[in-house]
Coordinates of C-alpha atoms and ligand atoms in Angstrom, one line a residue:
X179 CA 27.8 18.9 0.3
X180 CA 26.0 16.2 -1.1
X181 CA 23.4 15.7 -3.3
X182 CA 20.7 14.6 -0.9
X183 CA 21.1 17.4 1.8
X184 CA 18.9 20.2 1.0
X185 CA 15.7 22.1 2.5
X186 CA 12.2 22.6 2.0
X187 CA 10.7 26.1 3.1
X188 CA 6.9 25.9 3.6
X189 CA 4.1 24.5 5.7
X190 CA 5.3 21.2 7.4
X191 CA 2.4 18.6 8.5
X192 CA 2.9 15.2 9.9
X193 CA 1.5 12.4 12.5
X194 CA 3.1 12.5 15.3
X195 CA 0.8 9.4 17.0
X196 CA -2.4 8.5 15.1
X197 CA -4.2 11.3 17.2
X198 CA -1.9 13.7 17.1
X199 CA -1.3 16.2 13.8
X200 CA 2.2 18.4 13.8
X201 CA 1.7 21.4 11.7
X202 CA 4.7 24.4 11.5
X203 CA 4.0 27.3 8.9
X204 CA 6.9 29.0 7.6
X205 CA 9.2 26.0 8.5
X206 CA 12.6 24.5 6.8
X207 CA 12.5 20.7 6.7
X208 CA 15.8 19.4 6.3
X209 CA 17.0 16.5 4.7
X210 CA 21.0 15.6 6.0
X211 CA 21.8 12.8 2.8
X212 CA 18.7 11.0 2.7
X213 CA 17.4 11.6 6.1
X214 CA 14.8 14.1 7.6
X215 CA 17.1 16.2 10.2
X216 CA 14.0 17.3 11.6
X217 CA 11.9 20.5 11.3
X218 CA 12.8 24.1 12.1
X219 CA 10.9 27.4 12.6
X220 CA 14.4 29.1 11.7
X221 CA 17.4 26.9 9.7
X222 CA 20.0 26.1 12.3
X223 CA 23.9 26.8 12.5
X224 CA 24.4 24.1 10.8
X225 CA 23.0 24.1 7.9
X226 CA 23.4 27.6 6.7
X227 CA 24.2 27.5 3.2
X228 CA 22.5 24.8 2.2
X229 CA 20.5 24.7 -1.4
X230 CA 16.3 25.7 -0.4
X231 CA 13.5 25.5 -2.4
X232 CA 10.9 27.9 -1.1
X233 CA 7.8 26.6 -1.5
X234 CA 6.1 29.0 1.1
X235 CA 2.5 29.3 0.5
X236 CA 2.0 25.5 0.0
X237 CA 2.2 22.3 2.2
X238 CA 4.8 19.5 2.9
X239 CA 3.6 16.7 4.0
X240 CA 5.2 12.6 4.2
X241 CA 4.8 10.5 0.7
X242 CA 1.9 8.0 1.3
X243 CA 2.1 4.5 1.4
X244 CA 0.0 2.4 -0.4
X245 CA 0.2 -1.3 0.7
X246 CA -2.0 -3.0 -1.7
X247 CA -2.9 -3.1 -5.6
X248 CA -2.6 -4.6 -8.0
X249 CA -0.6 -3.3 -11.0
X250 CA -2.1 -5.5 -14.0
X251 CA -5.6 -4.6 -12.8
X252 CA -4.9 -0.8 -13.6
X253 CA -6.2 -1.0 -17.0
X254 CA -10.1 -2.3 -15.8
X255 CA -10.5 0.0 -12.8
X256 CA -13.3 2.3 -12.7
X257 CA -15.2 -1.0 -14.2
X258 CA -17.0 -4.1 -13.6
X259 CA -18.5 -3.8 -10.3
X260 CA -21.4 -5.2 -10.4
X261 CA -19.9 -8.6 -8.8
X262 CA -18.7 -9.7 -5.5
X263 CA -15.4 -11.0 -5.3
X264 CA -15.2 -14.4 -6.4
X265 CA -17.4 -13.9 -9.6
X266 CA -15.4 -10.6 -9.9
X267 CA -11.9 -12.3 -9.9
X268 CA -13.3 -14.9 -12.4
X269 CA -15.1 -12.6 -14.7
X270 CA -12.9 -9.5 -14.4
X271 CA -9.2 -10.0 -12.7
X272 CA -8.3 -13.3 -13.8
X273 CA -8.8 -13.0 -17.9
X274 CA -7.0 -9.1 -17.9
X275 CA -4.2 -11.0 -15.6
X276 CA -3.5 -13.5 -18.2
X277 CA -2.7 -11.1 -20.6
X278 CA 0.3 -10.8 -19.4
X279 CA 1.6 -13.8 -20.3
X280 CA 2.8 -11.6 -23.3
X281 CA 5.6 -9.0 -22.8
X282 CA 4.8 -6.6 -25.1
X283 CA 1.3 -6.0 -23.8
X284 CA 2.7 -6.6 -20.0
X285 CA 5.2 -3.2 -20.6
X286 CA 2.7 -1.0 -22.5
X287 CA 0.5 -1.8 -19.8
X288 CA 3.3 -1.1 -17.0
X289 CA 4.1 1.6 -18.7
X290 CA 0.6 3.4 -18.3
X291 CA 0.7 2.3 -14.4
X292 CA 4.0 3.2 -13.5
X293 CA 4.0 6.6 -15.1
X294 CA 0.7 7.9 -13.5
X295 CA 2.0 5.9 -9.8
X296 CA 4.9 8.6 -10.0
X297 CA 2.7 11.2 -10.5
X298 CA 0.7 10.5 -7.6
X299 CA 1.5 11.6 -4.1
X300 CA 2.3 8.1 -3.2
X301 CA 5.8 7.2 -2.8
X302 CA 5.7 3.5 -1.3
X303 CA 4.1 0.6 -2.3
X304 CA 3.5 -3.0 -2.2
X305 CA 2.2 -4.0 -5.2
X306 CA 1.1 -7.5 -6.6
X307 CA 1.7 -8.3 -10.7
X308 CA 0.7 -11.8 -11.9
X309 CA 1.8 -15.4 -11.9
X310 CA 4.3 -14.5 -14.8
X311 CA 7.5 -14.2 -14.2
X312 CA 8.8 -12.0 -17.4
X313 CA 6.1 -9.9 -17.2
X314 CA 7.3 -8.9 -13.2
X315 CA 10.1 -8.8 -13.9
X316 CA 9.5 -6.0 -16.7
X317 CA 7.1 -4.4 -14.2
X318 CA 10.1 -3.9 -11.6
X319 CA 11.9 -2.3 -14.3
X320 CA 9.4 0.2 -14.3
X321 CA 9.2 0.3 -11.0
X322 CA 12.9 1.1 -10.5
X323 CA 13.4 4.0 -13.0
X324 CA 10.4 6.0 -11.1
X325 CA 12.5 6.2 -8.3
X326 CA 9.3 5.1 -5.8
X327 CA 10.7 2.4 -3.1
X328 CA 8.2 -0.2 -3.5
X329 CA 8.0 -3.8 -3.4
X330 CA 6.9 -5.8 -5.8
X331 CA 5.5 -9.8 -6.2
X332 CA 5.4 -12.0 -9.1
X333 CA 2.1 -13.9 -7.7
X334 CA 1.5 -17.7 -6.7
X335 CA -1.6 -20.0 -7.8
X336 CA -2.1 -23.0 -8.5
X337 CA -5.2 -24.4 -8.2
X338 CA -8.9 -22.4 -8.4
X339 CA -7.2 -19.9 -11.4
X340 CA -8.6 -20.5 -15.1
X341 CA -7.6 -22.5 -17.8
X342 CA -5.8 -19.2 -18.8
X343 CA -4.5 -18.3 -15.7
X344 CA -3.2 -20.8 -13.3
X345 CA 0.6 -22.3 -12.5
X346 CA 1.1 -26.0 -13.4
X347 CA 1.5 -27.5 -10.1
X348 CA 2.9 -26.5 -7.2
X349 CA 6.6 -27.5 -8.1
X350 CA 6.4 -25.6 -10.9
X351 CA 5.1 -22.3 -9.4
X352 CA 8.4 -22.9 -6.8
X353 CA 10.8 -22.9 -9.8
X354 CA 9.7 -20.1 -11.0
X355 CA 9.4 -18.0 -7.9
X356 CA 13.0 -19.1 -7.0
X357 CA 14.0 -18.1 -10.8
X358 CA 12.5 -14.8 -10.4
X359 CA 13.5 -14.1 -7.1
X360 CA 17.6 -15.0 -8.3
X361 CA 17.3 -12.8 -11.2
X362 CA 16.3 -10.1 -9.0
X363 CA 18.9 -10.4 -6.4
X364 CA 21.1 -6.9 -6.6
X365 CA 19.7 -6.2 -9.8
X366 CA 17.4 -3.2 -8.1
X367 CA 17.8 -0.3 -5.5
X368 CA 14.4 0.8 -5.6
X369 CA 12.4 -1.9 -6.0
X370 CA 12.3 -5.7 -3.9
X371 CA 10.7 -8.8 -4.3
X372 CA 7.8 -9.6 -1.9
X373 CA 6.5 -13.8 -1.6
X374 CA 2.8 -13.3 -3.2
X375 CA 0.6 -16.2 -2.5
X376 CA -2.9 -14.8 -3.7
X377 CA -4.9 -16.3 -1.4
X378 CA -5.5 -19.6 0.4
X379 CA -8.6 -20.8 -2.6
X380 CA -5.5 -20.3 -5.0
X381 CA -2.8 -22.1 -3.2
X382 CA -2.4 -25.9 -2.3
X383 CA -1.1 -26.9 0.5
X384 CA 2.3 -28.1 -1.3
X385 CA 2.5 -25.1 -3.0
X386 CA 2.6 -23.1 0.6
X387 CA 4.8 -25.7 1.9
X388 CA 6.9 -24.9 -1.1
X389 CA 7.0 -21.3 -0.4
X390 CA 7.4 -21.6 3.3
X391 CA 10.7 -22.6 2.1
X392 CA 11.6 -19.7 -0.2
X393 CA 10.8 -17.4 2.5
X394 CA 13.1 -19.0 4.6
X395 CA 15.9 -19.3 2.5
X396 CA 15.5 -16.0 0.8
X397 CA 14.1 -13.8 3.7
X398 CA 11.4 -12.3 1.9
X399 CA 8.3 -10.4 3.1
X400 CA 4.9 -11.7 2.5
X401 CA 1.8 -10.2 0.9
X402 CA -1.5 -11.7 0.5
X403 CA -5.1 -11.6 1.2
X404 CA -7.4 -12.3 4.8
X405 CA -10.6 -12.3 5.3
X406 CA -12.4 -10.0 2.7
X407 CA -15.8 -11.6 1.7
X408 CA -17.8 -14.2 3.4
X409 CA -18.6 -16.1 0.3
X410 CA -14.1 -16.6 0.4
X411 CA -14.3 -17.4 4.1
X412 CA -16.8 -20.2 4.2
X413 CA -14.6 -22.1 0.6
X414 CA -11.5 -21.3 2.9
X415 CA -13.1 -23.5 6.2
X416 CA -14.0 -26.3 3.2
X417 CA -10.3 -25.9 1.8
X418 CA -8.8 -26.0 5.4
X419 CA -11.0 -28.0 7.8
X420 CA -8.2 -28.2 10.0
X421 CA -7.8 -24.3 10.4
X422 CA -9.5 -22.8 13.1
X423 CA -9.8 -19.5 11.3
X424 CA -8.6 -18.2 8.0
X425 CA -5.6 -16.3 9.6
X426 CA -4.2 -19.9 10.3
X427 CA -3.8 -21.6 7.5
X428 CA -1.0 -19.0 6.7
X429 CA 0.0 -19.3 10.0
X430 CA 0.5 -23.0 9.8
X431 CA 2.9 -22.2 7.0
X432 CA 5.2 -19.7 8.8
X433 CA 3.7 -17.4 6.3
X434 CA 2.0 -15.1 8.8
X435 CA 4.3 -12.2 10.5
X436 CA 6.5 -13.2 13.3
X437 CA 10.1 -11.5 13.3
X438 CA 11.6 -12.9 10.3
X439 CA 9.1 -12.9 8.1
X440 CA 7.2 -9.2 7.7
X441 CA 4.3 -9.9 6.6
X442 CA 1.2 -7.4 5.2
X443 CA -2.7 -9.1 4.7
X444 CA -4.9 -7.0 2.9
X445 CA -8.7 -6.6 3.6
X446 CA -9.5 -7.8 7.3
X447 CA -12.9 -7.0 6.9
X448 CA -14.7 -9.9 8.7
X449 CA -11.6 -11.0 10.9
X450 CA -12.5 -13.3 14.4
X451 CA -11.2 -12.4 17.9
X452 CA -8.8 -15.2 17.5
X453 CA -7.7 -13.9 14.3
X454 CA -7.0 -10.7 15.6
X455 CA -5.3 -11.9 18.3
X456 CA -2.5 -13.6 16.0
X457 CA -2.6 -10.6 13.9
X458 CA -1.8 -8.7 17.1
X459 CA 0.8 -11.7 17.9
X460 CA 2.6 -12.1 15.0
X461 CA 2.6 -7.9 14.2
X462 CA 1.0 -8.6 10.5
X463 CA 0.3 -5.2 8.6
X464 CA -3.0 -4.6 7.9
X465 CA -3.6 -3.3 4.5
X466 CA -7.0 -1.0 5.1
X467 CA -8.6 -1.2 1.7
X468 CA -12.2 0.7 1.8
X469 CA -13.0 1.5 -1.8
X470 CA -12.6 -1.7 -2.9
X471 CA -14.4 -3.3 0.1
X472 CA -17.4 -0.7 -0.9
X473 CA -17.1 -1.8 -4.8
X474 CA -17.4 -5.5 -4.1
X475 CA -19.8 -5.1 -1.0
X476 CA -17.2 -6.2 0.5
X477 CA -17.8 -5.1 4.0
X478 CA -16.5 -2.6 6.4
X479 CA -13.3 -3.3 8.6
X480 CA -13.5 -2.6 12.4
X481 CA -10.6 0.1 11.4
X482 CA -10.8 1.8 14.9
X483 CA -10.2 -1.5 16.6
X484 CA -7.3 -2.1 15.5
X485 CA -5.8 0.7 15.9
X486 CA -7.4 0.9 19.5
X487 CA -5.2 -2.6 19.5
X488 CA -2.2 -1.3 18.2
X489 CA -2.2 -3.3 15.1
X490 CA 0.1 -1.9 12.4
X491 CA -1.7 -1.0 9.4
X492 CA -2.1 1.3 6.8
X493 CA -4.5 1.9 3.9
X494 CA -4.1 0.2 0.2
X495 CA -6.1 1.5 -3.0
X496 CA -6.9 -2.5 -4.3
X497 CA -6.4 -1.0 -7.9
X498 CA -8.7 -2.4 -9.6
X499 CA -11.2 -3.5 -6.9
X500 CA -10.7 -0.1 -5.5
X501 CA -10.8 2.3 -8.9
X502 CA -8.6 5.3 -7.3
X503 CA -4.7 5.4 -7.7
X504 CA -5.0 8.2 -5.2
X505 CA -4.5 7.1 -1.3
X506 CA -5.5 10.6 -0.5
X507 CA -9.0 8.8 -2.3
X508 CA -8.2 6.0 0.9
X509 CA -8.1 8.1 3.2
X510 CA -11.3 9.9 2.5
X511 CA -13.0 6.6 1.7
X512 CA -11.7 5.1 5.5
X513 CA -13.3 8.3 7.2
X514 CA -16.7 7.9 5.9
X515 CA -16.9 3.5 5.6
X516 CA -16.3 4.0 9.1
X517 CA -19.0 6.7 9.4
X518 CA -21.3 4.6 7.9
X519 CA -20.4 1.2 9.8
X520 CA -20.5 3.4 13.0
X521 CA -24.0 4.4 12.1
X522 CA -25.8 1.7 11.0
X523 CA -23.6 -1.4 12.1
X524 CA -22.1 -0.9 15.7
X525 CA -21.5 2.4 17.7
X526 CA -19.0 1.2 19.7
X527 CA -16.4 2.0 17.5
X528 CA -16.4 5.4 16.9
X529 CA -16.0 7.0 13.0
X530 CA -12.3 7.9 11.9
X531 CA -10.6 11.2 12.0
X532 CA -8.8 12.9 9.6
X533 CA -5.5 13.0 11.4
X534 CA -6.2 9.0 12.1
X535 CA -6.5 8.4 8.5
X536 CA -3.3 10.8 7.5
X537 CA -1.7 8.7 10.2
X538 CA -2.4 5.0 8.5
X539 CA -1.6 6.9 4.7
X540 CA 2.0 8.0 5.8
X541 CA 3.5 7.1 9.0
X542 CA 1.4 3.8 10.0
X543 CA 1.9 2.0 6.4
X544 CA 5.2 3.4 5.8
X545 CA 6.6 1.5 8.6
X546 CA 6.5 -1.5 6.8
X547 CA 9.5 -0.2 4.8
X548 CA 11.1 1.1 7.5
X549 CA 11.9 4.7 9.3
X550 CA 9.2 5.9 6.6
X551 CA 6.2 8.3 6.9
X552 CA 7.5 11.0 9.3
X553 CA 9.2 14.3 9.0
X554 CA 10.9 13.5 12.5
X555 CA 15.2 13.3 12.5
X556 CA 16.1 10.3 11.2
X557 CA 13.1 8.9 9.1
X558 CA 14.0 8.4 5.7
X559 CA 13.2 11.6 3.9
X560 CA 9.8 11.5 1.6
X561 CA 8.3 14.0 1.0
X562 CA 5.3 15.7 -1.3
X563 CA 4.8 19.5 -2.0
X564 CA 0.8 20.3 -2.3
X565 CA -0.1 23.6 -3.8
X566 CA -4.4 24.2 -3.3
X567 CA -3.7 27.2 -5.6
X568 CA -6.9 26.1 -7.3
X569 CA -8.9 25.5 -4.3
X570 CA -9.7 29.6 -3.5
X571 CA -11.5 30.1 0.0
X572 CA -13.4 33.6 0.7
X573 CA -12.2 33.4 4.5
X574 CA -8.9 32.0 6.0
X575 CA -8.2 29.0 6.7
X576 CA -5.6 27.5 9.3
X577 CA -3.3 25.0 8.1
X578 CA -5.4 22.0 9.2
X579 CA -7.9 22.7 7.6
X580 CA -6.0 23.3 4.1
X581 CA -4.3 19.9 4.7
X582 CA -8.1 18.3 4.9
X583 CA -9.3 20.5 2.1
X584 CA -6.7 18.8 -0.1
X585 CA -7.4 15.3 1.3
X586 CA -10.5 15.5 0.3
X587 CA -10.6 17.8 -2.6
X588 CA -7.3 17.9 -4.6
X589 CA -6.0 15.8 -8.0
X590 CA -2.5 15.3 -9.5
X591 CA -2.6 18.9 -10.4
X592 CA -2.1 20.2 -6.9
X593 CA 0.9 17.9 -6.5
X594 CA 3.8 20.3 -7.2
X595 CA 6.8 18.3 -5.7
X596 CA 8.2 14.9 -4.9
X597 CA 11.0 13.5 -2.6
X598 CA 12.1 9.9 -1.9
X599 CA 14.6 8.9 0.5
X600 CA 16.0 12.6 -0.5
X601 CA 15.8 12.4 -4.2
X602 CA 13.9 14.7 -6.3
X603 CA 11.2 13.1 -8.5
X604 CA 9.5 16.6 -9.4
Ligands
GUN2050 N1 -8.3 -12.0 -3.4 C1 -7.6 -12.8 -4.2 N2 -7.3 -12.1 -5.3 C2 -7.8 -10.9 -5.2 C3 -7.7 -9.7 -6.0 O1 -7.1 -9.7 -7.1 N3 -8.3 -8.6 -5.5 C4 -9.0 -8.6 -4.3 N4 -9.6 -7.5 -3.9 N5 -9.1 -9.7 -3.6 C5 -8.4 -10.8 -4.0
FE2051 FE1 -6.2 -7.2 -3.5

């Protein structure tokens, strides 16, 4: 018997559509070398024999997926947000960022991150670092001894940074993409490099030629950022006069979804119909981020469309324009951003439920990495143990509503276990 074949005995919840919650009390997941075998009221022939950890009286849900932040902002969240993006970036993201040009503050600083990322209930990720090289590397490193499957990006800008914080020229952001993308190659299991373009005001047109070309030779996924603020829309339509809409000027590039190139834009907070439409198209991840659209007034993201459009997406903490490492904070903050836009924006589209936002936390952002986010048989096996052992209750309460309880209430202390692809973190 190997290793990764085991089973958790407790109370199993997970998505089984965005609408639709499973809950079993008293059941034994299984994970068969890796793999969730599925869910069981009583452990089947098969598996008799098997190691269990009993963990009756608490809950086992999927790991959540976070599919945007930025690891070298962890140090300044929970600060400066009294700008909107653009002044933010300059005042706040980009002078922390080029910090990092030095090693030894780039691993005490990855350090802090990556230790309080495996303590969280997340166990995916797509995370940006910065422009250099070194320093991503050092933070995949990190990344890998957690044991969290995450991808990382060493990031791309050359033009709009600071004098501090800004590649050479376009050539030169190439060389050392393709430098840090060879001394990756089958150095990791855990952790893979994603193509990180910023954003279109950061990138030249030769650099996203160059990178067009990486992507192609190399295969990689892409992560970046659409449409967040209006102030970065209208420079985007001076930088791009020829692009119709924002989404295009990736698109234009090959750097926008389509089958070989998975692709995840964060924000989508003030997208057109014809932007959705190729978002829709090309099956580009949206990475839902609403604390940080709240902390940079941002906007609020016509969430329910999209899901009403069947656009994959899945929620992102924007560490450190969202100040939470906690997705369980994103999914919270999703329900009630879409309360409020529902309210006082446009009540066609109807607020969020809970199981729609524990849908987009696990199973809808895990499928960027794959058969990820679900307890059904074959989905790589994630899994987090919550105990609400602190969260004492008068009258009982049904399974449901313990799962919301910890959405909404719970901190790293209620997170008593945690599996990735069948390993055993805690
Ligand atoms: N757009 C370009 N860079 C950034 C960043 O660091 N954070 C956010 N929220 N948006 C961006
Ligand atoms: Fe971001």
């Amino acid at each position: 018997m190997n290793k990764k074949t085991f089973a958790l005995k407790g109370t199993v919840c997970y998505s089984e559509t965005p609408n639709r919650l499973f809950v079993m009390e008293d059941a034994y997941l299984v994970c068969d070398n890796g793999l969730s075998a599925g869910v069981f009221p009583v452990l089947p022939e098969k598996y008799q024999g098997i190691p269990c950890r009993d963990v009756s009286g608490c809950l086992i849900i999927p790991g959540l997926t976070d599919l945007h932040l930025h690891a070298p902002q962890y140090r300044f969240r929970g600060t400066g947000m009294d700008l909107e993006l653009l002044d933010w970036l300059n005042t706040y993201a980009f002078p922390e960022e080029a910090r990092y040009s030095d090693p030894e503050y780039a691993f005490r600083a990855y350090s802090i991150f990556t230790e309080d990322l495996k303590r969280s209930a997340t166990t995916r990720a797509s995370i940006f670092a910065t422009l250099h090289g070194q320093a991503t590397e050092l933070l995949m490193d990190l990344l890998e001894a957690t044991g969290l499957k995450t991808f990382a990006g060493k990031v791309n800008m050359d033009r709009n940074g600071s004098p501090d914080l800004q590649e050479e020229s376009a050539a030169a952001s190439a060389r050392d993409t393709a430098r840090w993308i060879e001394n990756c190659a089958g150095k990791y299991r855990n952790v893979k490099p994603i193509l990180t373009p910023r954003f279109i005001p950061s990138c030249s047109d030769a650099l996203m030629d160059e990178l067009s070309a990486l992507q192609k030779a190399y295969r990689l996924p892409v992560q970046s950022h659409l449409s967040e603020n209006l102030g970065e829309i209208a420079w985007v339509k001076e930088l791009c006069p020829d692009a119709r809409f924002y989404g295009e000027a990736y698109d234009r590039f090959g750097l926008f979804g389509g089958k070989d190139c998975p692709t995840i834009m964060a924000h989508c907070v003030h997208c057109t119909d014809e932007e959705i439409a190729l978002l829709k198209e090309r099956g580009v991840f949206i990475a839902h981020c609403p604390q940080s659209n709240t902390n940079l007034a941002s906007g609020i993201a016509p969430v329910r469309r999209y899901l009403a459009e069947g656009i994959p997406m899945g929620l992102g903490s924007d560490i450190a324009g969202g100040s939470s490492l906690s997705v369980f904070r994103a999914m919270t903050d999703a329900v009630q951003a879409s309360k409020l836009r529902w309210r006082l924006l446009d009540d066609t589209l109807a607020p969020l439920t809970l199981e729609e936002a524990f849908y987009m936390a696990t199973l809808g952002g895990g499928s960027f990495f794959g058969k990820v986010g679900s307890f059904e048989e074959g989905y790589e096996f994630d899994a987090v143990i919550l105990d609400d052992f602190n969260l004492p209750c008068p009258l009982p309460l049904t399974s449901k509503e313990r799962l919301e309880r910890l959405v909404y209430l719970s901190d790293d202390r209620n997170i008593t276990g945690k599996y990735v692809f069948g390993n055993m973190l805690f």
